[in-house]
């Protein structure tokens, strides 16, 4: 449950008041153009350092997450599948998950990992390798899905799951997460800018995210509209909204020059 969430980075407000409620077992898609603040939302929910939260609340059941360090949020049942999974040289996935699960039965974790690897068509050799080091984009995403499967969180924020995944990998990973929503009551906030992933992970609601907040909510027909027409209808209104707030005009120096072609 997210209420009135506002956050700044490097002195600029990126999240401008996000409200969103996701119940157990539901998948909510957040779709928006490049640079709209989707990954910032994911990072602020997960507790990544470097963001200044200036207002609002993020609760998992009754636990207020804002203010807790990232590991406490994970302990409360939160999981983040990152858009760009980080390399962790010197630490194998097996070591990492054995530590995370915190049970004395390390062997059980290894068995669970092998089960999960088989479910998503992931080669077991990756379990012993350092986390994400020298892995392709698609392998990293499978790695995230495997962690999700083993850790069995209550709520997962999944940032651009489809980026880097080919059709087969997307089917495996998408269905694995869909399964967790149906059988384990996993709640999902699925951030994406294309509806490709919805073939496997079906959203209960679709939210258009632009200018650091949710601008409109609907069902899958909204995703179809975005696919057909792009984000123009929402982004066109943003300069005026920014001007109304008194913001200086801004151009994203890291913006994707091909964003218009992709969206
Ligand atoms: P999205 O995931 O929707 O493409 P992001 O949340 O990654 O967008 O970025 C939103 C905006 O915030 C962009 O303009 C980006 O350049 C800026 N931004 C994100 N993180 C940082 C940071 N650590 N320092 C400065 N600017 C940032
Ligand atoms: Mg992003």
PDB file of C-alpha atoms and ligand atoms in Angstrom:
ATOM      1  CA  UNK A   1       0.000   0.000   0.000  1.00  0.00           C
ATOM      2  CA  UNK A   2       1.622   3.230  -1.195  1.00  0.00           C
ATOM      3  CA  UNK A   3       0.211   6.581  -0.179  1.00  0.00           C
ATOM      4  CA  UNK A   4       1.315  10.040  -1.278  1.00  0.00           C
ATOM      5  CA  UNK A   5       4.877   8.902  -1.883  1.00  0.00           C
ATOM      6  CA  UNK A   6       7.258  11.698  -2.815  1.00  0.00           C
ATOM      7  CA  UNK A   7      10.999  11.399  -3.288  1.00  0.00           C
ATOM      8  CA  UNK A   8      13.881  13.426  -4.654  1.00  0.00           C
ATOM      9  CA  UNK A   9      17.264  12.533  -6.004  1.00  0.00           C
ATOM     10  CA  UNK A  10      20.113  14.995  -6.409  1.00  0.00           C
ATOM     11  CA  UNK A  11      17.791  17.799  -5.292  1.00  0.00           C
ATOM     12  CA  UNK A  12      15.128  17.134  -7.932  1.00  0.00           C
ATOM     13  CA  UNK A  13      11.711  15.689  -7.113  1.00  0.00           C
ATOM     14  CA  UNK A  14      11.201  12.493  -9.142  1.00  0.00           C
ATOM     15  CA  UNK A  15       8.233  10.892  -7.355  1.00  0.00           C
ATOM     16  CA  UNK A  16       5.515  13.490  -7.114  1.00  0.00           C
ATOM     17  CA  UNK A  17       2.851  11.706  -5.065  1.00  0.00           C
ATOM     18  CA  UNK A  18       2.348   8.005  -5.810  1.00  0.00           C
ATOM     19  CA  UNK A  19      -0.793   6.243  -4.564  1.00  0.00           C
ATOM     20  CA  UNK A  20      -1.222   2.531  -5.171  1.00  0.00           C
ATOM     21  CA  UNK A  21      -2.803  -0.395  -3.381  1.00  0.00           C
ATOM     22  CA  UNK A  22      -1.972  -3.982  -4.336  1.00  0.00           C
ATOM     23  CA  UNK A  23      -3.657  -6.867  -2.530  1.00  0.00           C
ATOM     24  CA  UNK A  24      -2.177 -10.321  -2.012  1.00  0.00           C
ATOM     25  CA  UNK A  25      -2.257 -12.412  -5.183  1.00  0.00           C
ATOM     26  CA  UNK A  26      -2.730  -9.384  -7.451  1.00  0.00           C
ATOM     27  CA  UNK A  27      -0.497  -8.143 -10.253  1.00  0.00           C
ATOM     28  CA  UNK A  28      -0.459  -4.405 -10.884  1.00  0.00           C
ATOM     29  CA  UNK A  29       1.354  -3.170 -13.954  1.00  0.00           C
ATOM     30  CA  UNK A  30       2.972   0.243 -13.896  1.00  0.00           C
ATOM     31  CA  UNK A  31       3.681   1.424 -17.423  1.00  0.00           C
ATOM     32  CA  UNK A  32       5.404   4.654 -18.312  1.00  0.00           C
ATOM     33  CA  UNK A  33       7.921   6.276 -20.637  1.00  0.00           C
ATOM     34  CA  UNK A  34      11.674   6.266 -20.068  1.00  0.00           C
ATOM     35  CA  UNK A  35      12.780   8.606 -17.334  1.00  0.00           C
ATOM     36  CA  UNK A  36       9.327   8.926 -15.760  1.00  0.00           C
ATOM     37  CA  UNK A  37      10.588   7.635 -12.403  1.00  0.00           C
ATOM     38  CA  UNK A  38       9.565   3.959 -12.491  1.00  0.00           C
ATOM     39  CA  UNK A  39      12.913   2.592 -11.325  1.00  0.00           C
ATOM     40  CA  UNK A  40      13.119   5.368  -8.759  1.00  0.00           C
ATOM     41  CA  UNK A  41       9.791   4.104  -7.392  1.00  0.00           C
ATOM     42  CA  UNK A  42      11.193   0.558  -7.238  1.00  0.00           C
ATOM     43  CA  UNK A  43      14.354   1.718  -5.462  1.00  0.00           C
ATOM     44  CA  UNK A  44      12.534   3.913  -2.977  1.00  0.00           C
ATOM     45  CA  UNK A  45      10.205   1.028  -2.072  1.00  0.00           C
ATOM     46  CA  UNK A  46      13.209  -1.270  -1.611  1.00  0.00           C
ATOM     47  CA  UNK A  47      15.154   1.263   0.447  1.00  0.00           C
ATOM     48  CA  UNK A  48      18.104   1.964  -1.803  1.00  0.00           C
ATOM     49  CA  UNK A  49      20.310   4.708  -0.436  1.00  0.00           C
ATOM     50  CA  UNK A  50      20.677   8.056  -2.176  1.00  0.00           C
ATOM     51  CA  UNK A  51      16.980   8.935  -2.433  1.00  0.00           C
ATOM     52  CA  UNK A  52      15.406  11.501  -0.191  1.00  0.00           C
ATOM     53  CA  UNK A  53      11.873  10.511   0.725  1.00  0.00           C
ATOM     54  CA  UNK A  54       9.968  13.718   1.316  1.00  0.00           C
ATOM     55  CA  UNK A  55       6.519  12.389   2.078  1.00  0.00           C
ATOM     56  CA  UNK A  56       4.062   9.532   2.145  1.00  0.00           C
ATOM     57  CA  UNK A  57       4.036   5.959   3.284  1.00  0.00           C
ATOM     58  CA  UNK A  58       4.791   2.455   1.974  1.00  0.00           C
ATOM     59  CA  UNK A  59       3.264  -0.388   3.966  1.00  0.00           C
ATOM     60  CA  UNK A  60       3.499  -4.138   3.607  1.00  0.00           C
ATOM     61  CA  UNK A  61       0.486  -5.462   5.502  1.00  0.00           C
ATOM     62  CA  UNK A  62       0.805  -3.365   8.643  1.00  0.00           C
ATOM     63  CA  UNK A  63       4.576  -2.762   8.538  1.00  0.00           C
ATOM     64  CA  UNK A  64       5.718   0.717   7.543  1.00  0.00           C
ATOM     65  CA  UNK A  65       8.732   0.155   5.299  1.00  0.00           C
ATOM     66  CA  UNK A  66      10.004   3.711   4.881  1.00  0.00           C
ATOM     67  CA  UNK A  67      12.768   4.300   7.376  1.00  0.00           C
ATOM     68  CA  UNK A  68      13.761   0.631   7.561  1.00  0.00           C
ATOM     69  CA  UNK A  69      17.061  -0.483   6.036  1.00  0.00           C
ATOM     70  CA  UNK A  70      16.730  -2.601   2.872  1.00  0.00           C
ATOM     71  CA  UNK A  71      17.420  -5.893   4.665  1.00  0.00           C
ATOM     72  CA  UNK A  72      14.635  -5.259   7.174  1.00  0.00           C
ATOM     73  CA  UNK A  73      12.247  -4.635   4.292  1.00  0.00           C
ATOM     74  CA  UNK A  74      13.334  -7.956   2.769  1.00  0.00           C
ATOM     75  CA  UNK A  75      12.775  -9.618   6.109  1.00  0.00           C
ATOM     76  CA  UNK A  76       9.267  -8.161   6.184  1.00  0.00           C
ATOM     77  CA  UNK A  77       8.599  -9.988   2.880  1.00  0.00           C
ATOM     78  CA  UNK A  78       9.613  -7.518   0.173  1.00  0.00           C
ATOM     79  CA  UNK A  79      11.567  -8.540  -2.912  1.00  0.00           C
ATOM     80  CA  UNK A  80      12.956  -6.391  -5.722  1.00  0.00           C
ATOM     81  CA  UNK A  81      13.825  -7.896  -9.094  1.00  0.00           C
ATOM     82  CA  UNK A  82      16.138  -5.241 -10.458  1.00  0.00           C
ATOM     83  CA  UNK A  83      16.079  -3.740 -13.937  1.00  0.00           C
ATOM     84  CA  UNK A  84      19.875  -4.031 -14.019  1.00  0.00           C
ATOM     85  CA  UNK A  85      20.882  -6.826 -11.601  1.00  0.00           C
ATOM     86  CA  UNK A  86      24.164  -6.072  -9.868  1.00  0.00           C
ATOM     87  CA  UNK A  87      27.316  -8.179 -10.170  1.00  0.00           C
ATOM     88  CA  UNK A  88      28.604  -9.522  -6.865  1.00  0.00           C
ATOM     89  CA  UNK A  89      32.118 -10.874  -7.522  1.00  0.00           C
ATOM     90  CA  UNK A  90      33.315 -13.548  -5.114  1.00  0.00           C
ATOM     91  CA  UNK A  91      29.849 -14.504  -3.830  1.00  0.00           C
ATOM     92  CA  UNK A  92      27.980 -17.415  -5.402  1.00  0.00           C
ATOM     93  CA  UNK A  93      24.205 -17.422  -5.728  1.00  0.00           C
ATOM     94  CA  UNK A  94      24.200 -20.479  -3.484  1.00  0.00           C
ATOM     95  CA  UNK A  95      26.084 -18.632  -0.724  1.00  0.00           C
ATOM     96  CA  UNK A  96      23.909 -15.583  -1.072  1.00  0.00           C
ATOM     97  CA  UNK A  97      20.609 -17.439  -0.839  1.00  0.00           C
ATOM     98  CA  UNK A  98      21.838 -19.716   1.945  1.00  0.00           C
ATOM     99  CA  UNK A  99      22.586 -16.581   3.988  1.00  0.00           C
ATOM    100  CA  UNK A 100      19.294 -14.937   3.022  1.00  0.00           C
ATOM    101  CA  UNK A 101      17.124 -17.867   3.963  1.00  0.00           C
ATOM    102  CA  UNK A 102      18.776 -18.034   7.400  1.00  0.00           C
ATOM    103  CA  UNK A 103      18.146 -21.703   8.079  1.00  0.00           C
ATOM    104  CA  UNK A 104      20.741 -24.115   9.382  1.00  0.00           C
ATOM    105  CA  UNK A 105      19.831 -26.508   6.562  1.00  0.00           C
ATOM    106  CA  UNK A 106      21.999 -25.124   3.777  1.00  0.00           C
ATOM    107  CA  UNK A 107      21.504 -28.316   1.805  1.00  0.00           C
ATOM    108  CA  UNK A 108      17.748 -27.729   1.664  1.00  0.00           C
ATOM    109  CA  UNK A 109      18.365 -24.355   0.067  1.00  0.00           C
ATOM    110  CA  UNK A 110      20.584 -25.959  -2.573  1.00  0.00           C
ATOM    111  CA  UNK A 111      17.789 -28.431  -3.364  1.00  0.00           C
ATOM    112  CA  UNK A 112      15.221 -25.665  -3.595  1.00  0.00           C
ATOM    113  CA  UNK A 113      17.530 -23.744  -5.924  1.00  0.00           C
ATOM    114  CA  UNK A 114      17.913 -26.737  -8.223  1.00  0.00           C
ATOM    115  CA  UNK A 115      14.138 -27.193  -8.290  1.00  0.00           C
ATOM    116  CA  UNK A 116      13.626 -23.543  -9.135  1.00  0.00           C
ATOM    117  CA  UNK A 117      16.369 -23.605 -11.770  1.00  0.00           C
ATOM    118  CA  UNK A 118      14.627 -26.522 -13.478  1.00  0.00           C
ATOM    119  CA  UNK A 119      11.271 -24.705 -13.369  1.00  0.00           C
ATOM    120  CA  UNK A 120      12.638 -21.723 -15.258  1.00  0.00           C
ATOM    121  CA  UNK A 121      15.005 -23.601 -17.555  1.00  0.00           C
ATOM    122  CA  UNK A 122      18.136 -22.209 -15.920  1.00  0.00           C
ATOM    123  CA  UNK A 123      21.418 -24.115 -16.061  1.00  0.00           C
ATOM    124  CA  UNK A 124      22.541 -25.338 -12.623  1.00  0.00           C
ATOM    125  CA  UNK A 125      26.104 -24.285 -13.332  1.00  0.00           C
ATOM    126  CA  UNK A 126      25.058 -20.704 -12.584  1.00  0.00           C
ATOM    127  CA  UNK A 127      24.266 -21.565  -8.973  1.00  0.00           C
ATOM    128  CA  UNK A 128      27.945 -21.940  -8.118  1.00  0.00           C
ATOM    129  CA  UNK A 129      29.126 -18.958 -10.136  1.00  0.00           C
ATOM    130  CA  UNK A 130      29.581 -15.469  -8.660  1.00  0.00           C
ATOM    131  CA  UNK A 131      26.252 -13.615  -8.709  1.00  0.00           C
ATOM    132  CA  UNK A 132      25.604 -12.097 -12.142  1.00  0.00           C
ATOM    133  CA  UNK A 133      29.289 -11.896 -13.060  1.00  0.00           C
ATOM    134  CA  UNK A 134      29.691 -12.393 -16.826  1.00  0.00           C
ATOM    135  CA  UNK A 135      26.027 -13.327 -17.192  1.00  0.00           C
ATOM    136  CA  UNK A 136      23.970 -12.165 -20.161  1.00  0.00           C
ATOM    137  CA  UNK A 137      21.009  -9.848 -19.585  1.00  0.00           C
ATOM    138  CA  UNK A 138      18.593 -12.771 -19.900  1.00  0.00           C
ATOM    139  CA  UNK A 139      20.568 -14.971 -17.506  1.00  0.00           C
ATOM    140  CA  UNK A 140      20.568 -12.193 -14.931  1.00  0.00           C
ATOM    141  CA  UNK A 141      16.805 -11.949 -15.178  1.00  0.00           C
ATOM    142  CA  UNK A 142      16.447 -15.697 -14.673  1.00  0.00           C
ATOM    143  CA  UNK A 143      18.727 -15.308 -11.693  1.00  0.00           C
ATOM    144  CA  UNK A 144      16.310 -12.753 -10.205  1.00  0.00           C
ATOM    145  CA  UNK A 145      13.370 -15.088 -10.837  1.00  0.00           C
ATOM    146  CA  UNK A 146      15.214 -17.947  -9.168  1.00  0.00           C
ATOM    147  CA  UNK A 147      15.866 -15.840  -6.081  1.00  0.00           C
ATOM    148  CA  UNK A 148      12.202 -14.887  -5.988  1.00  0.00           C
ATOM    149  CA  UNK A 149      11.192 -18.551  -6.232  1.00  0.00           C
ATOM    150  CA  UNK A 150      13.463 -19.627  -3.385  1.00  0.00           C
ATOM    151  CA  UNK A 151      12.851 -16.681  -1.056  1.00  0.00           C
ATOM    152  CA  UNK A 152       9.051 -16.782  -1.557  1.00  0.00           C
ATOM    153  CA  UNK A 153       8.413 -13.143  -0.620  1.00  0.00           C
ATOM    154  CA  UNK A 154       4.977 -11.717   0.157  1.00  0.00           C
ATOM    155  CA  UNK A 155       5.402  -8.862  -2.300  1.00  0.00           C
ATOM    156  CA  UNK A 156       7.658  -8.376  -5.311  1.00  0.00           C
ATOM    157  CA  UNK A 157       8.526  -5.264  -7.275  1.00  0.00           C
ATOM    158  CA  UNK A 158       9.638  -6.443 -10.689  1.00  0.00           C
ATOM    159  CA  UNK A 159      11.427  -3.769 -12.721  1.00  0.00           C
ATOM    160  CA  UNK A 160      11.418  -4.295 -16.515  1.00  0.00           C
ATOM    161  CA  UNK A 161      11.387  -8.068 -16.335  1.00  0.00           C
ATOM    162  CA  UNK A 162      11.100  -8.350 -20.103  1.00  0.00           C
ATOM    163  CA  UNK A 163      14.215  -6.347 -20.954  1.00  0.00           C
ATOM    164  CA  UNK A 164      16.929  -8.709 -22.146  1.00  0.00           C
ATOM    165  CA  UNK A 165      14.720 -11.807 -22.112  1.00  0.00           C
ATOM    166  CA  UNK A 166      14.020 -13.734 -25.294  1.00  0.00           C
ATOM    167  CA  UNK A 167      10.560 -15.201 -25.932  1.00  0.00           C
ATOM    168  CA  UNK A 168      11.252 -18.551 -24.233  1.00  0.00           C
ATOM    169  CA  UNK A 169      12.943 -17.056 -21.198  1.00  0.00           C
ATOM    170  CA  UNK A 170      10.119 -14.560 -20.796  1.00  0.00           C
ATOM    171  CA  UNK A 171       7.586 -17.382 -20.829  1.00  0.00           C
ATOM    172  CA  UNK A 172       9.482 -19.331 -18.138  1.00  0.00           C
ATOM    173  CA  UNK A 173      10.101 -16.381 -15.876  1.00  0.00           C
ATOM    174  CA  UNK A 174       6.699 -14.736 -16.396  1.00  0.00           C
ATOM    175  CA  UNK A 175       4.821 -17.972 -15.675  1.00  0.00           C
ATOM    176  CA  UNK A 176       6.942 -18.664 -12.600  1.00  0.00           C
ATOM    177  CA  UNK A 177       5.914 -15.343 -11.100  1.00  0.00           C
ATOM    178  CA  UNK A 178       2.292 -15.783 -12.192  1.00  0.00           C
ATOM    179  CA  UNK A 179       2.340 -19.165 -10.414  1.00  0.00           C
ATOM    180  CA  UNK A 180       3.539 -17.559  -7.202  1.00  0.00           C
ATOM    181  CA  UNK A 181       0.640 -15.088  -7.343  1.00  0.00           C
ATOM    182  CA  UNK A 182      -1.894 -17.887  -7.799  1.00  0.00           C
ATOM    183  CA  UNK A 183      -0.481 -20.424  -5.341  1.00  0.00           C
ATOM    184  CA  UNK A 184       1.411 -18.378  -2.750  1.00  0.00           C
ATOM    185  CA  UNK A 185      -0.594 -15.145  -2.754  1.00  0.00           C
ATOM    186  CA  UNK A 186       2.374 -13.129  -4.006  1.00  0.00           C
ATOM    187  CA  UNK A 187       1.487  -9.504  -4.737  1.00  0.00           C
ATOM    188  CA  UNK A 188       3.351  -7.975  -7.684  1.00  0.00           C
ATOM    189  CA  UNK A 189       4.088  -4.470  -8.879  1.00  0.00           C
ATOM    190  CA  UNK A 190       5.270  -5.097 -12.430  1.00  0.00           C
ATOM    191  CA  UNK A 191       7.068  -2.140 -13.962  1.00  0.00           C
ATOM    192  CA  UNK A 192       7.325  -2.301 -17.710  1.00  0.00           C
ATOM    193  CA  UNK A 193       7.147  -0.210 -20.828  1.00  0.00           C
ATOM    194  CA  UNK A 194       5.790  -2.895 -23.058  1.00  0.00           C
ATOM    195  CA  UNK A 195       2.896  -5.302 -22.663  1.00  0.00           C
ATOM    196  CA  UNK A 196       4.942  -8.263 -23.930  1.00  0.00           C
ATOM    197  CA  UNK A 197       5.238  -9.652 -20.423  1.00  0.00           C
ATOM    198  CA  UNK A 198       1.443  -9.726 -19.928  1.00  0.00           C
ATOM    199  CA  UNK A 199       1.133 -12.844 -22.104  1.00  0.00           C
ATOM    200  CA  UNK A 200       2.487 -14.729 -19.102  1.00  0.00           C
ATOM    201  CA  UNK A 201       2.020 -12.487 -16.102  1.00  0.00           C
ATOM    202  CA  UNK A 202      -1.536 -11.218 -16.269  1.00  0.00           C
ATOM    203  CA  UNK A 203      -2.208  -7.853 -14.684  1.00  0.00           C
ATOM    204  CA  UNK A 204      -5.293  -7.266 -12.541  1.00  0.00           C
ATOM    205  CA  UNK A 205      -4.822  -3.536 -13.062  1.00  0.00           C
ATOM    206  CA  UNK A 206      -2.742  -1.308 -15.336  1.00  0.00           C
ATOM    207  CA  UNK A 207      -1.490   2.101 -14.232  1.00  0.00           C
ATOM    208  CA  UNK A 208      -0.037   4.784 -16.472  1.00  0.00           C
ATOM    209  CA  UNK A 209       2.969   6.345 -14.789  1.00  0.00           C
ATOM    210  CA  UNK A 210       4.263   9.672 -16.044  1.00  0.00           C
ATOM    211  CA  UNK A 211       5.796  12.688 -14.403  1.00  0.00           C
ATOM    212  CA  UNK A 212       6.571  10.721 -11.236  1.00  0.00           C
ATOM    213  CA  UNK A 213       3.037   9.642 -10.403  1.00  0.00           C
ATOM    214  CA  UNK A 214       0.152   7.473 -11.554  1.00  0.00           C
ATOM    215  CA  UNK A 215      -1.888   9.452 -14.063  1.00  0.00           C
ATOM    216  CA  UNK A 216      -4.566   6.928 -14.922  1.00  0.00           C
ATOM    217  CA  UNK A 217      -5.605   3.415 -13.908  1.00  0.00           C
ATOM    218  CA  UNK A 218      -7.589   0.791 -15.755  1.00  0.00           C
ATOM    219  CA  UNK A 219      -7.599  -2.766 -17.018  1.00  0.00           C
ATOM    220  CA  UNK A 220      -5.661  -4.489 -19.755  1.00  0.00           C
ATOM    221  CA  UNK A 221      -7.418  -2.311 -22.365  1.00  0.00           C
ATOM    222  CA  UNK A 222      -5.241   0.539 -21.096  1.00  0.00           C
ATOM    223  CA  UNK A 223      -2.120  -1.489 -21.930  1.00  0.00           C
ATOM    224  CA  UNK A 224      -3.507  -2.120 -25.419  1.00  0.00           C
ATOM    225  CA  UNK A 225      -4.078   1.585 -25.864  1.00  0.00           C
ATOM    226  CA  UNK A 226      -0.495   2.352 -24.775  1.00  0.00           C
ATOM    227  CA  UNK A 227       0.831  -0.272 -27.140  1.00  0.00           C
ATOM    228  CA  UNK A 228      -1.084   1.305 -30.020  1.00  0.00           C
ATOM    229  CA  UNK A 229      -0.736   5.022 -29.279  1.00  0.00           C
ATOM    230  CA  UNK A 230       2.272   5.403 -26.943  1.00  0.00           C
ATOM    231  CA  UNK A 231       2.427   7.749 -23.981  1.00  0.00           C
ATOM    232  CA  UNK A 232       1.836  10.962 -25.899  1.00  0.00           C
ATOM    233  CA  UNK A 233      -1.585  11.605 -24.337  1.00  0.00           C
ATOM    234  CA  UNK A 234      -0.013  11.709 -20.856  1.00  0.00           C
ATOM    235  CA  UNK A 235       3.421  13.156 -21.586  1.00  0.00           C
ATOM    236  CA  UNK A 236       1.935  16.045 -23.560  1.00  0.00           C
ATOM    237  CA  UNK A 237       0.394  17.369 -20.349  1.00  0.00           C
ATOM    238  CA  UNK A 238       3.602  17.137 -18.287  1.00  0.00           C
ATOM    239  CA  UNK A 239       5.375  20.385 -19.209  1.00  0.00           C
ATOM    240  CA  UNK A 240       2.267  22.292 -18.125  1.00  0.00           C
ATOM    241  CA  UNK A 241       2.069  20.306 -14.886  1.00  0.00           C
ATOM    242  CA  UNK A 242       5.738  21.010 -14.181  1.00  0.00           C
ATOM    243  CA  UNK A 243       5.228  24.684 -14.936  1.00  0.00           C
ATOM    244  CA  UNK A 244       2.235  24.719 -12.559  1.00  0.00           C
ATOM    245  CA  UNK A 245       4.521  23.359  -9.848  1.00  0.00           C
ATOM    246  CA  UNK A 246       7.135  25.979 -10.703  1.00  0.00           C
ATOM    247  CA  UNK A 247       9.785  23.439 -11.837  1.00  0.00           C
ATOM    248  CA  UNK A 248      12.545  24.457 -14.215  1.00  0.00           C
ATOM    249  CA  UNK A 249      12.313  22.753 -17.630  1.00  0.00           C
ATOM    250  CA  UNK A 250      14.390  19.593 -17.623  1.00  0.00           C
ATOM    251  CA  UNK A 251      15.868  17.318 -20.273  1.00  0.00           C
ATOM    252  CA  UNK A 252      17.087  13.921 -19.176  1.00  0.00           C
ATOM    253  CA  UNK A 253      20.779  13.686 -20.138  1.00  0.00           C
ATOM    254  CA  UNK A 254      20.604   9.884 -19.863  1.00  0.00           C
ATOM    255  CA  UNK A 255      17.273   9.603 -21.669  1.00  0.00           C
ATOM    256  CA  UNK A 256      17.007   6.975 -24.318  1.00  0.00           C
ATOM    257  CA  UNK A 257      17.178   8.667 -27.737  1.00  0.00           C
ATOM    258  CA  UNK A 258      15.226   5.737 -29.231  1.00  0.00           C
ATOM    259  CA  UNK A 259      12.509   5.778 -26.578  1.00  0.00           C
ATOM    260  CA  UNK A 260       9.903   7.008 -29.062  1.00  0.00           C
ATOM    261  CA  UNK A 261      10.607   4.079 -31.332  1.00  0.00           C
ATOM    262  CA  UNK A 262      10.240   1.562 -28.501  1.00  0.00           C
ATOM    263  CA  UNK A 263       7.156   2.937 -26.838  1.00  0.00           C
TER     264      UNK A 263
HETATM  265  P1  LIG B   1      12.499   5.089 -15.499  1.00  0.00           P
HETATM  266  O1  LIG B   1      12.842   3.854 -14.749  1.00  0.00           O
HETATM  267  O2  LIG B   1      11.046   5.415 -15.529  1.00  0.00           O
HETATM  268  O3  LIG B   1      13.064   5.085 -16.899  1.00  0.00           O
HETATM  269  P2  LIG B   1      14.175   6.407 -13.531  1.00  0.00           P
HETATM  270  O4  LIG B   1      13.443   6.256 -12.257  1.00  0.00           O
HETATM  271  O5  LIG B   1      15.344   5.526 -13.766  1.00  0.00           O
HETATM  272  O6  LIG B   1      13.153   6.348 -14.749  1.00  0.00           O
HETATM  273  O7  LIG B   1      14.683   7.920 -13.631  1.00  0.00           O
HETATM  274  C1  LIG B   1      13.817   9.030 -13.444  1.00  0.00           C
HETATM  275  C2  LIG B   1      14.606  10.304 -13.501  1.00  0.00           C
HETATM  276  O8  LIG B   1      15.443  10.405 -12.360  1.00  0.00           O
HETATM  277  C3  LIG B   1      15.528  10.405 -14.712  1.00  0.00           C
HETATM  278  O9  LIG B   1      15.490  11.726 -15.162  1.00  0.00           O
HETATM  279  C4  LIG B   1      16.892  10.041 -14.138  1.00  0.00           C
HETATM  280  O10 LIG B   1      17.920  10.641 -14.882  1.00  0.00           O
HETATM  281  C5  LIG B   1      16.785  10.597 -12.732  1.00  0.00           C
HETATM  282  N1  LIG B   1      17.624   9.867 -11.778  1.00  0.00           N
HETATM  283  C6  LIG B   1      17.402   8.592 -11.330  1.00  0.00           C
HETATM  284  N2  LIG B   1      18.363   8.217 -10.456  1.00  0.00           N
HETATM  285  C7  LIG B   1      19.204   9.277 -10.353  1.00  0.00           C
HETATM  286  C8  LIG B   1      20.394   9.528  -9.603  1.00  0.00           C
HETATM  287  N3  LIG B   1      20.905   8.593  -8.785  1.00  0.00           N
HETATM  288  N4  LIG B   1      20.994  10.743  -9.745  1.00  0.00           N
HETATM  289  C9  LIG B   1      20.459  11.684 -10.558  1.00  0.00           C
HETATM  290  N5  LIG B   1      19.342  11.503 -11.298  1.00  0.00           N
HETATM  291  C10 LIG B   1      18.719  10.329 -11.193  1.00  0.00           C
HETATM  292 MG1  LIG B   2      13.745   2.078 -15.183  1.00  0.00          MG
END
